[in-house]
Short mmCIF file of C-alpha atoms in Angstrom, two decimals:
data_model
loop_
_atom_site.label_atom_id
_atom_site.label_comp_id
_atom_site.label_asym_id
_atom_site.label_seq_id
_atom_site.Cartn_x
_atom_site.Cartn_y
_atom_site.Cartn_z
CA MET A 49 -38.53 -12.89 44.53
CA ALA A 50 -35.96 -11.34 46.87
CA ALA A 51 -37.05 -8.32 48.88
CA LYS A 52 -35.66 -4.96 47.88
CA VAL A 53 -32.88 -3.63 50.08
CA LYS A 54 -32.92 -0.08 51.41
CA TYR A 55 -29.86 1.48 53.00
CA VAL A 56 -30.11 3.82 55.99
CA LEU A 57 -27.31 6.07 57.26
CA SER A 58 -27.48 7.40 60.82
CA ILE A 59 -24.93 9.85 62.26
CA ASP A 60 -24.59 10.68 65.97
CA GLY A 61 -24.14 14.09 67.48
CA GLY A 62 -20.81 15.08 69.01
CA GLY A 63 -19.67 18.60 68.11
CA ILE A 64 -16.15 18.76 66.70
CA ARG A 65 -16.02 14.97 66.93
CA GLY A 66 -18.11 14.96 63.75
CA LEU A 67 -14.69 14.81 62.10
CA ILE A 68 -14.72 11.05 62.79
CA PRO A 69 -17.82 10.12 60.73
CA ALA A 70 -16.78 12.66 58.09
CA MET A 71 -13.49 10.79 57.62
CA VAL A 72 -15.21 7.39 57.62
CA LEU A 73 -17.68 8.56 54.97
CA GLU A 74 -14.85 10.00 52.89
CA GLU A 75 -13.28 6.54 52.86
CA VAL A 76 -16.62 4.99 51.89
CA GLU A 77 -16.88 7.31 48.88
CA LYS A 78 -13.29 6.65 47.80
CA ARG A 79 -13.41 2.88 48.18
CA VAL A 80 -16.83 2.36 46.64
CA THR A 81 -15.78 4.49 43.67
CA ASP A 82 -12.62 2.42 43.23
CA LYS A 83 -14.56 -0.86 43.39
CA VAL A 84 -17.19 0.29 40.91
CA LYS A 85 -14.46 1.48 38.53
CA THR A 86 -13.09 -2.06 38.57
CA LYS A 87 -16.40 -3.91 38.38
CA ALA A 88 -18.66 -1.70 36.27
CA GLN A 89 -17.05 1.58 35.26
CA GLU A 90 -19.91 2.41 32.91
CA THR A 91 -22.21 2.91 35.91
CA LEU A 92 -20.17 5.75 37.39
CA PRO A 93 -21.80 9.19 37.50
CA LYS A 94 -20.56 11.77 34.99
CA ASP A 95 -18.44 13.46 37.65
CA GLY A 96 -16.65 10.14 38.22
CA LEU A 97 -17.26 10.01 41.99
CA ILE A 98 -19.89 8.01 43.80
CA ARG A 99 -21.32 10.06 46.65
CA ILE A 100 -22.99 9.04 49.88
CA ALA A 101 -26.29 10.20 48.35
CA ASP A 102 -25.85 7.56 45.61
CA LEU A 103 -25.60 4.80 48.21
CA PHE A 104 -28.27 5.49 50.85
CA ASP A 105 -32.04 5.86 50.65
CA PHE A 106 -32.51 7.45 54.08
CA VAL A 107 -30.09 9.68 56.00
CA ALA A 108 -30.51 10.85 59.59
CA GLY A 109 -28.26 13.06 61.68
CA THR A 110 -28.42 14.73 65.08
CA SER A 111 -26.54 17.92 65.98
CA THR A 112 -23.15 17.74 64.24
CA GLY A 113 -24.57 14.69 62.47
CA SER A 114 -27.17 16.96 60.87
CA ILE A 115 -24.39 18.99 59.23
CA LEU A 116 -23.18 15.78 57.60
CA ALA A 117 -26.64 14.38 56.86
CA LEU A 118 -27.87 17.50 55.08
CA GLY A 119 -24.46 18.48 53.70
CA LEU A 120 -24.17 15.14 51.90
CA THR A 121 -27.72 15.23 50.51
CA VAL A 122 -28.30 18.88 49.55
CA ASN A 123 -28.80 19.27 45.81
CA ASP A 124 -26.50 21.30 43.57
CA GLU A 125 -28.87 23.24 41.31
CA LYS A 126 -26.28 23.45 38.52
CA THR A 127 -25.57 19.72 38.26
CA SER A 128 -28.52 18.01 40.02
CA ARG A 129 -25.86 16.08 41.92
CA PRO A 130 -25.00 16.22 45.64
CA LYS A 131 -23.40 19.59 46.34
CA TYR A 132 -20.66 18.27 48.63
CA GLU A 133 -18.37 15.29 48.87
CA ALA A 134 -17.58 13.84 52.28
CA LYS A 135 -14.08 15.25 51.74
CA ASP A 136 -15.53 18.77 51.68
CA LEU A 137 -17.20 18.28 55.04
CA ARG A 138 -14.12 16.67 56.54
CA GLU A 139 -12.23 19.82 55.52
CA LEU A 140 -14.99 21.92 57.13
CA TYR A 141 -14.28 20.33 60.52
CA GLU A 142 -10.53 20.63 60.07
CA THR A 143 -10.42 24.24 58.90
CA ARG A 144 -13.49 25.87 60.47
CA GLY A 145 -13.87 24.04 63.79
CA GLU A 146 -11.97 26.66 65.78
CA GLU A 147 -14.08 29.33 64.10
CA ILE A 148 -17.30 27.67 65.28
CA PHE A 149 -16.01 27.16 68.82
CA ASP A 150 -14.26 30.51 69.00
CA LYS A 151 -12.92 31.03 72.51
CA THR A 152 -12.53 34.77 71.91
CA LEU A 153 -16.29 35.06 71.37
CA ALA A 154 -17.17 32.88 74.35
CA THR A 155 -19.92 34.22 76.59
CA LYS A 156 -20.37 33.84 80.33
CA ILE A 157 -22.27 30.79 81.58
CA PHE A 158 -24.81 31.29 84.35
CA SER A 159 -23.50 30.25 87.74
CA ILE A 160 -26.95 29.59 89.21
CA VAL A 161 -28.71 26.37 88.20
CA GLY A 162 -32.05 25.32 89.62
CA LYS A 163 -34.18 28.43 90.19
CA TYR A 164 -35.53 28.35 86.65
CA GLY A 165 -36.55 24.99 85.26
CA ASP A 166 -35.30 25.65 81.75
CA LEU A 167 -32.00 27.30 82.67
CA LEU A 168 -29.88 24.34 81.58
CA LEU A 169 -31.64 24.20 78.22
CA ASN A 170 -32.05 27.89 77.47
CA GLY A 171 -29.66 29.77 79.70
CA ALA A 172 -26.60 31.70 78.67
CA ALA A 173 -24.33 29.96 76.18
CA LYS A 174 -20.62 29.30 76.23
CA TYR A 175 -20.20 30.36 72.59
CA ASN A 176 -21.59 33.08 70.39
CA ASN A 177 -23.25 31.39 67.40
CA GLU A 178 -22.44 34.10 64.84
CA ASN A 179 -19.66 32.10 63.19
CA LEU A 180 -21.78 28.94 63.04
CA ILE A 181 -24.60 30.88 61.39
CA LYS A 182 -22.17 32.33 58.84
CA ILE A 183 -20.71 28.92 57.96
CA LEU A 184 -24.14 27.30 57.61
CA ASP A 185 -25.27 30.15 55.36
CA GLU A 186 -22.18 29.67 53.17
CA HIS A 187 -22.82 25.95 52.77
CA PHE A 188 -26.62 25.75 52.57
CA GLY A 189 -27.78 29.16 51.39
CA GLU A 190 -31.56 29.26 51.01
CA ALA A 191 -31.98 25.53 50.31
CA LYS A 192 -35.10 24.03 51.92
CA LEU A 193 -35.83 20.63 53.39
CA ASN A 194 -38.91 19.89 51.30
CA SER A 195 -37.45 20.84 47.91
CA ASP A 196 -33.65 20.72 47.83
CA ILE A 197 -32.65 17.18 48.85
CA VAL A 198 -31.05 15.18 46.03
CA ASN A 199 -32.10 11.76 44.65
CA ASN A 200 -35.43 11.72 46.52
CA ILE A 201 -33.54 10.71 49.66
CA LYS A 202 -35.50 10.79 52.89
CA VAL A 203 -33.81 12.83 55.62
CA LEU A 204 -34.42 13.17 59.34
CA VAL A 205 -32.99 15.75 61.77
CA PRO A 206 -34.06 15.56 65.45
CA SER A 207 -34.34 18.66 67.63
CA TYR A 208 -36.17 19.57 70.84
CA ASP A 209 -38.79 22.31 71.14
CA ILE A 210 -38.36 23.74 74.64
CA THR A 211 -41.28 26.15 74.19
CA ILE A 212 -43.81 23.31 74.24
CA ASN A 213 -41.46 20.73 75.80
CA GLU A 214 -41.73 18.26 72.92
CA ARG A 215 -39.48 16.40 70.53
CA HIS A 216 -39.38 17.77 67.00
CA TYR A 217 -38.26 16.10 63.79
CA PHE A 218 -37.27 18.09 60.74
CA LYS A 219 -37.95 15.74 57.81
CA ASN A 220 -38.94 15.72 54.15
CA TYR A 221 -41.50 12.92 54.27
CA GLY A 222 -44.85 12.17 55.88
CA SER A 223 -48.01 14.23 56.00
CA THR A 224 -46.26 17.40 57.17
CA LYS A 225 -43.23 17.91 54.94
CA ASN A 226 -41.16 20.66 56.49
CA SER A 227 -40.35 23.75 54.43
CA VAL A 228 -37.68 24.90 56.90
CA LYS A 229 -34.35 26.05 55.49
CA LEU A 230 -31.57 23.50 55.87
CA LYS A 231 -29.34 25.97 57.71
CA ASP A 232 -32.11 26.59 60.26
CA ALA A 233 -32.75 22.88 60.79
CA VAL A 234 -29.03 22.31 61.40
CA GLN A 235 -28.81 25.21 63.84
CA ALA A 236 -31.89 23.98 65.71
CA SER A 237 -30.45 20.47 65.97
CA SER A 238 -26.99 21.76 66.96
CA ALA A 239 -27.90 24.22 69.73
CA ALA A 240 -26.28 22.11 72.45
CA PRO A 241 -27.35 23.36 75.91
CA SER A 242 -24.62 25.46 77.58
CA TYR A 243 -22.67 25.64 74.29
CA PHE A 244 -25.01 27.61 71.98
CA ARG A 245 -28.20 29.56 72.54
CA ALA A 246 -31.49 27.96 71.53
CA LYS A 247 -32.59 28.52 67.92
CA LYS A 248 -35.79 30.51 67.47
CA LEU A 249 -38.06 29.49 64.59
CA ASP A 250 -41.37 31.33 64.35
CA ASP A 251 -42.49 31.54 67.99
CA ASP A 252 -40.70 28.46 69.31
CA PHE A 253 -37.21 27.81 70.64
CA TYR A 254 -35.25 24.67 69.73
CA VAL A 255 -32.20 23.02 71.27
CA ASP A 256 -29.87 20.19 70.30
CA GLY A 257 -31.67 16.96 69.42
CA GLY A 258 -28.95 15.18 71.35
CA VAL A 259 -30.71 15.91 74.64
CA PHE A 260 -33.12 13.08 73.78
CA MET A 261 -31.81 11.44 70.58
CA ASN A 262 -28.08 11.82 70.09
CA ASN A 263 -28.09 8.55 68.14
CA PRO A 264 -31.04 8.64 65.68
CA ALA A 265 -30.54 5.09 64.34
CA LEU A 266 -33.63 3.54 65.93
CA ARG A 267 -35.99 6.29 64.77
CA ALA A 268 -34.40 6.18 61.31
CA TYR A 269 -34.97 2.43 61.20
CA THR A 270 -38.61 2.50 62.33
CA ASP A 271 -39.45 5.30 59.89
CA SER A 272 -37.71 3.37 57.09
CA VAL A 273 -39.80 0.28 57.82
CA MET A 274 -42.94 2.37 57.30
CA LEU A 275 -41.61 4.20 54.24
CA PHE A 276 -40.14 1.19 52.44
CA LYS A 277 -42.75 -1.46 53.20
CA GLY A 278 -41.62 -5.02 52.52
CA SER A 279 -37.98 -4.05 52.01
CA LYS A 280 -35.00 -5.37 53.91
CA ILE A 281 -33.35 -2.54 55.83
CA VAL A 282 -29.59 -2.14 56.24
CA VAL A 283 -28.62 0.46 58.86
CA CYS A 284 -25.14 1.98 59.02
CA SER A 285 -24.80 3.87 62.30
CA LEU A 286 -21.76 6.12 62.75
CA GLY A 287 -20.65 7.26 66.20
CA THR A 288 -18.48 10.23 67.13
CA GLY A 289 -16.52 8.44 69.85
CA PHE A 290 -17.08 8.27 73.60
CA TYR A 291 -15.22 8.29 76.89
CA LYS A 292 -17.15 6.26 79.45
CA GLU A 293 -15.67 7.91 82.53
CA ALA A 294 -17.09 11.25 81.35
CA THR A 295 -20.61 10.02 82.07
CA ILE A 296 -20.02 10.25 85.84
CA ALA A 297 -17.66 13.23 85.82
CA TRP A 298 -20.51 15.60 86.65
CA LEU A 299 -20.68 14.18 90.17
CA GLU A 300 -17.28 15.67 90.89
CA ASN A 301 -18.34 19.05 89.50
CA ALA A 302 -21.82 19.29 91.02
CA GLY A 303 -22.58 22.77 92.28
CA THR A 304 -19.96 24.44 90.11
CA LEU A 305 -19.98 26.26 86.80
CA LYS A 306 -18.82 23.05 85.14
CA VAL A 307 -21.96 21.08 85.95
CA ALA A 308 -23.88 21.74 82.70
CA GLU A 309 -21.45 20.30 80.17
CA PRO A 310 -20.93 16.91 81.90
CA ILE A 311 -24.70 16.51 82.33
CA VAL A 312 -25.20 17.17 78.61
CA ALA A 313 -22.52 14.57 77.90
CA LEU A 314 -24.26 12.15 80.27
CA PHE A 315 -27.61 12.51 78.48
CA MET A 316 -26.03 12.05 75.08
CA HIS A 317 -23.87 9.05 75.97
CA GLN A 318 -26.64 7.15 77.75
CA GLN A 319 -29.12 7.61 74.90
CA THR A 320 -26.49 6.69 72.33
CA ALA A 321 -25.60 3.47 74.12
CA SER A 322 -29.25 2.58 74.75
CA THR A 323 -30.07 2.97 71.06
CA ASP A 324 -27.16 0.72 70.12
CA TYR A 325 -28.46 -2.03 72.41
CA ASN A 326 -32.00 -1.58 71.07
CA MET A 327 -30.82 -1.85 67.47
CA ILE A 328 -28.97 -5.08 68.27
CA ASP A 329 -32.21 -6.44 69.75
CA GLN A 330 -34.20 -5.29 66.72
CA GLN A 331 -31.81 -7.15 64.44
CA LYS A 332 -32.29 -10.35 66.47
CA ILE A 333 -36.09 -10.27 66.16
CA SER A 334 -36.29 -8.97 62.58
CA ASP A 335 -36.28 -12.42 60.94
CA GLY A 336 -33.48 -11.31 58.63
CA LYS A 337 -35.18 -8.08 57.58
CA LEU A 338 -32.66 -5.85 59.38
CA THR A 339 -28.88 -5.76 59.14
CA TYR A 340 -27.25 -3.39 61.61
CA HIS A 341 -23.71 -2.03 61.34
CA ARG A 342 -22.37 0.15 64.15
CA PHE A 343 -19.04 1.95 63.70
CA GLN A 344 -17.94 3.53 66.98
CA GLU A 345 -14.73 4.08 68.95
CA LYS A 346 -13.91 4.53 72.64
CA PHE A 347 -11.46 7.26 73.60
CA GLU A 348 -8.65 6.86 76.09
CA LYS A 349 -9.38 10.36 77.43
CA ASP A 350 -12.25 12.80 77.45
CA ILE A 351 -12.69 14.77 74.21
CA GLY A 352 -15.37 17.42 74.57
CA LEU A 353 -17.81 18.67 71.96
CA ASP A 354 -15.63 21.76 71.59
CA SER A 355 -12.14 20.18 71.85
CA THR A 356 -10.81 21.76 68.68
CA ASP A 357 -7.23 20.91 69.66
CA SER A 358 -7.92 17.15 69.47
CA GLY A 359 -7.66 16.73 65.70
CA ALA A 360 -4.90 14.12 65.86
CA ASP A 361 -6.87 11.98 68.34
CA LEU A 362 -10.03 12.21 66.24
CA LYS A 363 -8.20 11.24 63.05
CA SER A 364 -6.64 8.24 64.81
CA ALA A 365 -10.08 7.18 66.04
CA ALA A 366 -11.46 7.28 62.49
CA LYS A 367 -8.52 5.25 61.20
CA ARG A 368 -9.02 2.65 63.92
CA ILE A 369 -12.71 2.32 63.07
CA ILE A 370 -11.89 1.31 59.49
CA GLY A 371 -8.89 -0.82 60.46
CA ASP A 372 -6.18 1.42 59.05
CA GLU A 373 -4.54 1.97 62.44
CA GLY A 374 -4.14 0.01 65.66
CA TYR A 375 -3.99 1.17 69.26
CA MET A 376 -0.26 0.41 69.45
CA ASP A 377 0.79 1.85 66.10
CA ASN A 378 3.25 4.75 65.96
CA GLY A 379 4.77 3.83 69.32
CA LYS A 380 1.54 4.26 71.30
CA THR A 381 0.84 2.17 74.40
CA VAL A 382 -2.37 0.94 76.00
CA THR A 383 -3.09 -1.50 78.81
CA ARG A 384 -3.79 -5.16 78.16
CA GLU A 385 -7.15 -4.73 79.89
CA TRP A 386 -8.04 -2.07 77.32
CA LEU A 387 -7.12 -4.38 74.44
CA GLU A 388 -9.01 -7.33 75.92
CA LYS A 389 -12.17 -5.24 76.34
CA ARG A 390 -11.94 -4.01 72.75
CA ALA A 391 -11.39 -7.57 71.50
CA ASN A 392 -14.37 -8.80 73.52
CA TYR A 393 -16.59 -6.04 72.08
CA LEU A 394 -15.65 -7.22 68.58
CA ASN A 395 -16.21 -10.90 69.47
CA ILE A 396 -12.55 -11.79 68.95
CA ASP A 397 -11.34 -14.89 70.79
CA ILE A 398 -8.01 -14.33 72.52
CA ASN A 399 -5.86 -16.30 74.95
CA SER A 400 -3.14 -15.55 77.46
CA ASP A 401 -0.39 -16.67 75.07
CA LEU A 402 -0.98 -13.72 72.77
CA SER A 403 1.14 -10.62 73.21
CA ASP A 404 -0.43 -7.17 73.45
CA LYS A 405 0.75 -6.38 69.94
CA GLU A 406 -0.78 -9.57 68.56
CA ILE A 407 -4.13 -8.73 70.14
CA ASP A 408 -3.93 -5.23 68.67
CA GLU A 409 -3.25 -6.68 65.21
CA LEU A 410 -6.27 -8.99 65.55
CA ILE A 411 -8.46 -6.02 66.43
CA LYS A 412 -7.17 -4.03 63.49
CA ALA A 413 -7.65 -6.95 61.09
CA LYS A 414 -11.23 -7.56 62.28
CA ARG A 415 -12.15 -3.91 61.85
CA LYS A 416 -10.58 -3.75 58.40
CA GLU A 417 -12.46 -6.89 57.35
CA THR A 418 -15.78 -5.56 58.67
CA PHE A 419 -15.39 -2.18 56.97
CA ASN A 420 -14.24 -3.66 53.66
CA LYS A 421 -17.18 -6.09 53.62
CA PHE A 422 -19.59 -3.21 54.10
CA VAL A 423 -17.92 -1.22 51.30
CA GLU A 424 -18.21 -4.29 49.06
CA GLU A 425 -21.89 -4.59 49.95
CA LEU A 426 -22.53 -0.92 49.12
CA SER A 427 -20.66 -1.27 45.83
CA ASP A 428 -22.64 -4.31 44.71
CA ASN A 429 -25.94 -2.71 45.72
CA TYR A 430 -25.07 0.42 43.73
CA ILE A 431 -24.25 -1.61 40.61
CA SER A 432 -27.45 -3.64 40.99
CA LYS A 433 -29.44 -0.47 40.29
CA PHE A 434 -28.29 -0.78 36.67
CA PRO A 435 -30.15 -3.90 35.43
CA ASN A 436 -28.08 -4.39 32.28
CA THR A 437 -24.82 -4.58 34.23
CA LYS A 438 -23.47 -7.91 35.45
CA LEU A 439 -21.34 -8.22 38.56
#
């Protein structure tokens, strides 16, 4: 008898760059719905749209990823269906991003770093969090983690408790199910040092989970192994893009007001990359019990957590991830070295006879194939939940 398959979704932190996974997940919902309509229309939900919460058994998200993780799994009391489509959250980033990172409400960052050990984590913040609190209240209301997640999905939101200097996981499973409100869990996981003030819950202060776990895929996987004993685990890990040169930019800014943000970026990028490598290793030693999909894109320039004017670049990154756009589309240019590195990352064999455009087309085709295969896999797994339906 074949082992049951459980699907895990993990979403990185990244501030406004959360637009990238939001767009990717919107495409997942659209394409899976279209495939199920063709293969087994009778299995569609009454509202006619398959949601992310219909496809995954476990969803984890850090920082901006927690907005998506909880936004896509919070229950609508009126319909007992997921309250939001991925499209709704994509629109949130597009229309409310500047409101969250409101430059007119920006506060002054401390210029002294070092005298107090926790200054970087709990010092003055670049942004007032009033607008973020308002938006989270609008979207989550009084919904709680232990009672308002749809479809019995397991959810995980990392944060860091700076009062006791320990990692903290907001989750709805295990011996200590958390009764925290969803909006508070998101704010605690999204309080990026130097961007927003720490979130106070009871007597403790919490900051962005990205300081130790910007990519929660490995923790999501290990928890899933314990929760779904004997099942095969399929992990879909969504990145928010990265710019490698940014990881050493802080050296140039050391001793200035700009030091905090690059260091935060350094922590997040290094943990994200390390988790990716660890997941690849886990897949190799899993004896076929783990399938790992990582969807990530490298930027050609630095895009900060609060770069609300980078919408076009973020949309292009999302389109490249799913193979709908190439690096050289729309008259854009990149170096051959850039293309060769991207091709190598995707295990595409190339030779010197190929033109830059031909390499770009190979990259685009490989990404499209990979994404479409995963969508097909999700579609078939969804239909398999209805035993009287034949594929």
